[in-house]
XYZ file of C-alpha atoms in Angstrom:
345
model
C -28.276 -152.442 2.741
C -28.224 -149.356 0.644
C -25.148 -148.536 -2.007
C -24.064 -145.437 -1.651
C -23.557 -142.843 -4.890
C -19.848 -142.681 -4.779
C -19.276 -146.500 -4.551
C -22.023 -146.763 -8.021
C -19.796 -144.201 -9.243
C -16.604 -146.098 -8.951
C -18.343 -149.261 -10.087
C -19.766 -147.948 -13.503
C -16.424 -145.855 -13.944
C -14.368 -149.025 -13.370
C -16.685 -151.064 -16.029
C -16.250 -147.895 -18.494
C -12.722 -147.916 -18.319
C -12.927 -151.893 -19.190
C -15.415 -151.250 -21.915
C -13.301 -148.077 -23.387
C -9.767 -150.630 -23.464
C -11.496 -153.593 -24.407
C -12.758 -151.118 -27.494
C -9.448 -149.941 -28.394
C -7.715 -153.232 -27.807
C -10.158 -155.403 -30.293
C -9.935 -152.058 -32.967
C -6.597 -152.230 -33.234
C -5.834 -155.853 -33.571
C -8.862 -155.283 -36.195
C -7.435 -153.009 -37.915
C -3.909 -153.481 -37.743
C -5.384 -157.218 -39.499
C -7.124 -154.982 -42.170
C -3.869 -152.988 -43.080
C -1.634 -156.412 -43.448
C -3.532 -159.374 -44.967
C -3.268 -160.315 -48.594
C -6.987 -160.775 -49.043
C -8.339 -156.998 -47.305
C -5.813 -153.637 -47.571
C -2.669 -155.506 -48.957
C 0.142 -153.080 -47.343
C 2.125 -156.468 -46.149
C 4.707 -154.854 -44.210
C 4.700 -155.013 -40.426
C 8.190 -153.425 -39.537
C 7.037 -150.294 -41.680
C 3.813 -150.213 -39.518
C 5.312 -150.958 -36.196
C 7.867 -147.770 -36.951
C 4.706 -145.558 -38.139
C 3.169 -146.642 -34.922
C 6.198 -146.121 -32.760
C 7.380 -142.532 -34.445
C 3.587 -141.227 -33.910
C 3.249 -142.557 -29.960
C 6.981 -141.293 -28.697
C 5.901 -137.912 -30.704
C 2.617 -137.337 -28.921
C 3.936 -139.076 -25.821
C 7.200 -136.115 -25.693
C 4.238 -133.310 -26.099
C 2.601 -134.770 -23.077
C 5.658 -135.197 -20.655
C 7.642 -132.100 -21.928
C 5.246 -129.894 -24.014
C 2.198 -129.995 -21.746
C 3.516 -131.315 -18.766
C 0.019 -133.604 -18.248
C 2.751 -136.327 -17.146
C 5.661 -136.293 -14.925
C 8.993 -137.623 -16.429
C 10.531 -140.189 -13.856
C 14.126 -138.855 -13.709
C 16.637 -141.630 -14.822
C 20.586 -141.733 -15.633
C 22.203 -142.416 -18.812
C 24.023 -145.511 -17.766
C 20.064 -146.203 -16.167
C 18.515 -145.587 -19.744
C 21.218 -147.572 -21.853
C 21.605 -150.855 -19.178
C 17.628 -150.464 -18.718
C 15.888 -149.437 -20.989
C 18.130 -150.367 -24.209
C 17.351 -153.963 -23.472
C 13.646 -153.502 -22.749
C 12.887 -151.812 -25.812
C 15.327 -154.351 -27.750
C 12.882 -156.870 -26.626
C 9.455 -154.535 -26.978
C 10.311 -153.884 -31.020
C 11.326 -157.990 -31.769
C 7.680 -158.368 -30.279
C 5.801 -156.043 -31.994
C 7.256 -157.177 -35.015
C 6.680 -160.955 -34.798
C 3.088 -160.069 -33.299
C 1.893 -157.991 -36.106
C 3.744 -159.875 -39.007
C 2.183 -163.454 -37.549
C -1.587 -161.002 -39.060
C -0.439 -161.981 -42.582
C -0.300 -165.450 -41.849
C -2.948 -166.141 -39.975
C -6.549 -166.167 -38.517
C -7.253 -162.974 -36.371
C -9.376 -165.819 -33.783
C -6.332 -168.073 -34.112
C -3.727 -165.893 -32.993
C -6.252 -164.548 -29.909
C -5.813 -168.740 -29.221
C -1.714 -168.734 -29.390
C -1.990 -165.539 -26.837
C -2.982 -167.748 -24.233
C 0.483 -169.039 -24.228
C 1.806 -165.693 -22.627
C 0.993 -166.500 -18.590
C 3.456 -169.772 -19.077
C 6.003 -168.056 -20.959
C 5.993 -165.253 -18.273
C 6.211 -168.144 -15.398
C 8.600 -169.972 -17.054
C 10.980 -167.006 -18.171
C 10.255 -166.122 -14.204
C 11.297 -169.357 -12.346
C 14.443 -169.087 -14.885
C 15.620 -164.940 -13.647
C 14.668 -166.763 -10.143
C 11.364 -163.771 -9.834
C 8.816 -166.826 -9.766
C 9.218 -169.596 -7.617
C 8.448 -173.321 -9.071
C 5.382 -174.655 -7.814
C 4.309 -178.703 -8.848
C 0.986 -176.869 -8.925
C 1.290 -174.460 -11.038
C 3.811 -175.720 -13.255
C 1.310 -178.401 -13.728
C -1.709 -175.476 -14.483
C 0.853 -174.142 -17.263
C 0.814 -177.617 -19.409
C -2.854 -177.802 -19.179
C -2.967 -174.412 -20.783
C -0.234 -175.552 -23.157
C -2.048 -178.718 -24.010
C -5.451 -176.431 -24.236
C -3.193 -174.421 -27.327
C -1.931 -177.638 -29.006
C -5.244 -179.101 -29.078
C -6.384 -175.577 -30.478
C -3.544 -175.704 -32.814
C -4.513 -179.335 -33.964
C -8.258 -177.843 -34.912
C -7.140 -175.036 -36.831
C -8.614 -175.315 -40.160
C -5.385 -172.783 -41.612
C -2.343 -173.844 -39.970
C 0.636 -171.742 -40.980
C 4.199 -173.571 -39.738
C 5.751 -169.631 -40.276
C 2.832 -168.125 -38.764
C 2.814 -169.883 -35.505
C 6.045 -169.696 -35.500
C 6.134 -165.670 -35.604
C 3.997 -165.415 -33.306
C 5.201 -168.001 -30.699
C 8.056 -165.780 -31.208
C 6.750 -162.692 -30.527
C 4.716 -164.148 -27.145
C 8.690 -165.231 -26.161
C 9.921 -161.783 -26.277
C 6.993 -160.051 -24.973
C 7.447 -162.160 -21.721
C 11.239 -161.690 -21.641
C 10.085 -157.868 -21.656
C 7.247 -158.454 -18.579
C 10.319 -160.127 -16.426
C 13.698 -157.814 -17.194
C 10.675 -154.733 -16.543
C 10.456 -156.547 -12.869
C 13.713 -157.178 -12.727
C 15.595 -153.747 -14.593
C 13.147 -151.285 -13.379
C 10.701 -152.236 -11.019
C 13.641 -153.945 -8.277
C 15.622 -150.368 -8.398
C 12.408 -148.271 -7.674
C 11.876 -147.190 -11.122
C 7.817 -147.228 -12.080
C 6.424 -146.745 -15.683
C 3.095 -145.698 -16.750
C 2.419 -146.718 -20.089
C 2.744 -142.796 -21.131
C 6.613 -142.291 -19.838
C 7.455 -146.489 -21.305
C 6.683 -145.191 -24.322
C 8.405 -141.647 -23.820
C 11.407 -143.906 -22.997
C 10.939 -146.808 -24.994
C 9.625 -145.943 -28.129
C 12.509 -143.820 -29.576
C 14.563 -147.212 -28.477
C 12.363 -149.448 -30.717
C 12.494 -146.905 -33.530
C 15.793 -147.693 -33.530
C 15.977 -151.510 -33.543
C 13.861 -151.615 -35.652
C 15.079 -149.338 -38.350
C 17.823 -151.768 -39.001
C 15.694 -154.795 -40.453
C 13.835 -151.732 -42.064
C 16.580 -151.240 -43.912
C 16.994 -154.710 -45.283
C 13.932 -156.308 -45.849
C 11.200 -153.894 -46.417
C 12.600 -150.516 -47.784
C 13.659 -152.164 -51.426
C 10.372 -153.278 -52.200
C 8.625 -149.719 -51.047
C 11.042 -147.542 -53.089
C 11.035 -150.516 -55.921
C 7.257 -150.820 -56.194
C 5.215 -147.171 -57.233
C 1.918 -148.080 -56.936
C 2.664 -148.490 -52.694
C 1.694 -144.685 -51.270
C 0.611 -144.212 -47.439
C -2.676 -143.612 -47.075
C -2.433 -140.477 -43.725
C -6.336 -140.931 -43.097
C -6.094 -145.179 -42.477
C -2.336 -145.128 -40.633
C -3.236 -141.756 -39.359
C -6.065 -143.292 -37.213
C -4.990 -146.868 -36.725
C -1.476 -144.805 -35.021
C -3.999 -142.648 -33.220
C -6.053 -146.206 -31.958
C -2.482 -147.412 -30.774
C -1.589 -144.711 -28.837
C -5.526 -144.420 -27.123
C -4.780 -147.743 -26.438
C -1.844 -147.234 -24.352
C -3.742 -144.022 -22.863
C -6.469 -146.381 -21.829
C -4.124 -148.970 -20.380
C -2.981 -146.149 -18.536
C -6.128 -144.992 -16.843
C -7.589 -148.626 -17.170
C -4.418 -150.282 -14.286
C -4.277 -146.712 -12.683
C -7.819 -146.745 -11.613
C -9.039 -150.319 -11.045
C -5.593 -153.085 -11.394
C -3.711 -155.056 -13.396
C -5.879 -157.747 -12.878
C -8.727 -156.268 -14.007
C -6.782 -155.825 -17.608
C -6.205 -159.534 -17.345
C -9.547 -160.582 -16.835
C -11.191 -157.707 -19.409
C -8.284 -158.902 -21.900
C -10.386 -162.518 -21.454
C -13.587 -160.838 -22.109
C -12.034 -159.307 -25.237
C -10.549 -162.668 -26.643
C -13.808 -164.483 -26.618
C -15.398 -161.418 -28.065
C -11.442 -161.022 -30.897
C -12.581 -165.134 -31.684
C -16.508 -164.173 -31.919
C -15.922 -161.618 -34.662
C -13.486 -163.031 -36.278
C -16.147 -165.845 -36.832
C -19.115 -163.941 -37.496
C -17.308 -161.253 -39.262
C -14.228 -161.888 -41.345
C -15.400 -165.314 -42.289
C -12.378 -167.198 -40.151
C -12.785 -170.522 -39.889
C -13.447 -171.805 -36.089
C -13.600 -174.565 -35.524
C -15.246 -177.162 -32.781
C -11.546 -178.442 -31.639
C -10.626 -174.556 -32.039
C -13.134 -174.016 -29.601
C -12.098 -177.036 -27.391
C -8.556 -176.759 -26.916
C -9.329 -172.722 -26.373
C -11.513 -173.183 -23.867
C -9.090 -175.401 -21.813
C -6.253 -172.967 -21.930
C -8.991 -170.399 -20.804
C -9.578 -172.612 -17.455
C -6.213 -172.801 -17.122
C -5.903 -168.598 -17.570
C -8.642 -168.035 -15.202
C -7.322 -170.490 -12.536
C -3.754 -169.117 -12.523
C -4.964 -165.325 -12.326
C -7.220 -166.363 -9.450
C -4.217 -168.098 -7.494
C -2.392 -164.836 -8.272
C -5.081 -162.874 -6.811
C -4.886 -164.293 -3.937
C -1.840 -164.319 -3.228
C -1.471 -160.356 -3.974
C -4.431 -160.680 -0.957
C -2.713 -162.633 1.368
C 0.479 -160.575 0.877
C -1.580 -157.141 0.861
C -2.530 -158.357 4.974
C 0.688 -159.722 5.622
C 1.776 -156.264 5.219
C -1.357 -154.573 6.633
C -0.525 -156.949 9.802
C 2.830 -155.994 10.285
C 1.987 -152.156 9.523
C -0.201 -153.093 12.769
C 2.664 -154.706 14.506
C 4.675 -151.842 14.251
C 2.161 -148.967 15.230
C 1.964 -151.075 18.404
C 5.272 -151.206 18.990
C 5.363 -147.773 18.955
C 2.409 -147.108 21.158
C 4.132 -149.129 23.682
C 7.399 -147.527 23.418
C 5.950 -144.098 24.070
C 4.183 -145.025 27.121
C 6.968 -146.846 28.660
C 8.679 -143.463 27.729
C 5.705 -141.729 29.259
C 6.167 -143.913 32.529
C 9.822 -143.509 32.975
C 9.811 -139.979 32.733
C 6.706 -139.513 35.127
C 8.719 -141.931 37.665
C 11.831 -139.754 37.392
C 9.469 -136.720 37.929
C 8.149 -138.392 40.941
C 11.500 -139.459 42.510
C 12.516 -135.897 41.869
């Protein structure tokens, strides 16, 4: 059976978006590692780096939303902003701060292995906030993912407990943020795409991060005269971070969030291979065995999510068909009654 040009174009376009997202996500992670690692660029100031990203992204988002009007802003009251967006911004700033800090202590490959715990954190916090239903089967899968990550951690050649703590905290804060987006925004009918998210949330993050920055990093930056801001390095790094948000906007808009999850798994394996072959990080067989087990658990979790999504869509379609049939029947009855009355007259 011949496939139409439109379908082929759509498939090619989807794979192009996936490839762009993988490339940019890969670039941002490796670039952040390069800047923060003491053995590379040696600029170990994760809060400053995150603040540079947020300042750059919020400025560009403001231009896209308010000046060029390429993206529609969301109608939002001051009360809603402070009650919903500010808590999400606080969690986002903590998640970015801790995840960037982990690059100073851990290898890129091991960080990707620890990030496999994200579905476990999202599901557990979702159950806590009653956004997910507790199921023994799902919890057993979460235990298998956790076990895989634990094996990978046990086999890690350069294990650093402080680095692992930072990365686990980053996962916990990010998972809480994702659940709170459902509770505080989506449930009120507010949907933010990556550009409007940056427009509303990035300035919030800047304010929150300025407090630990003044206490922890500003004194060192002020006293160390040899440190300077290389606009070439930090400009291109920030541009990559913003481009990644645009790519997420395109990928989720043109495909689905699930496609992004699957693409994320491909990206993780590529990063592990790059970390081992180019950066020369040690990847042990036990690392790979543990991550392989966690990867199977994450793949099964995504498969279950997809099946649930399909079932939900099928149910919606059936409901719509029933409602349509009911309306047609009412219309038919109405017409029949009208004709009967005309005949009697």
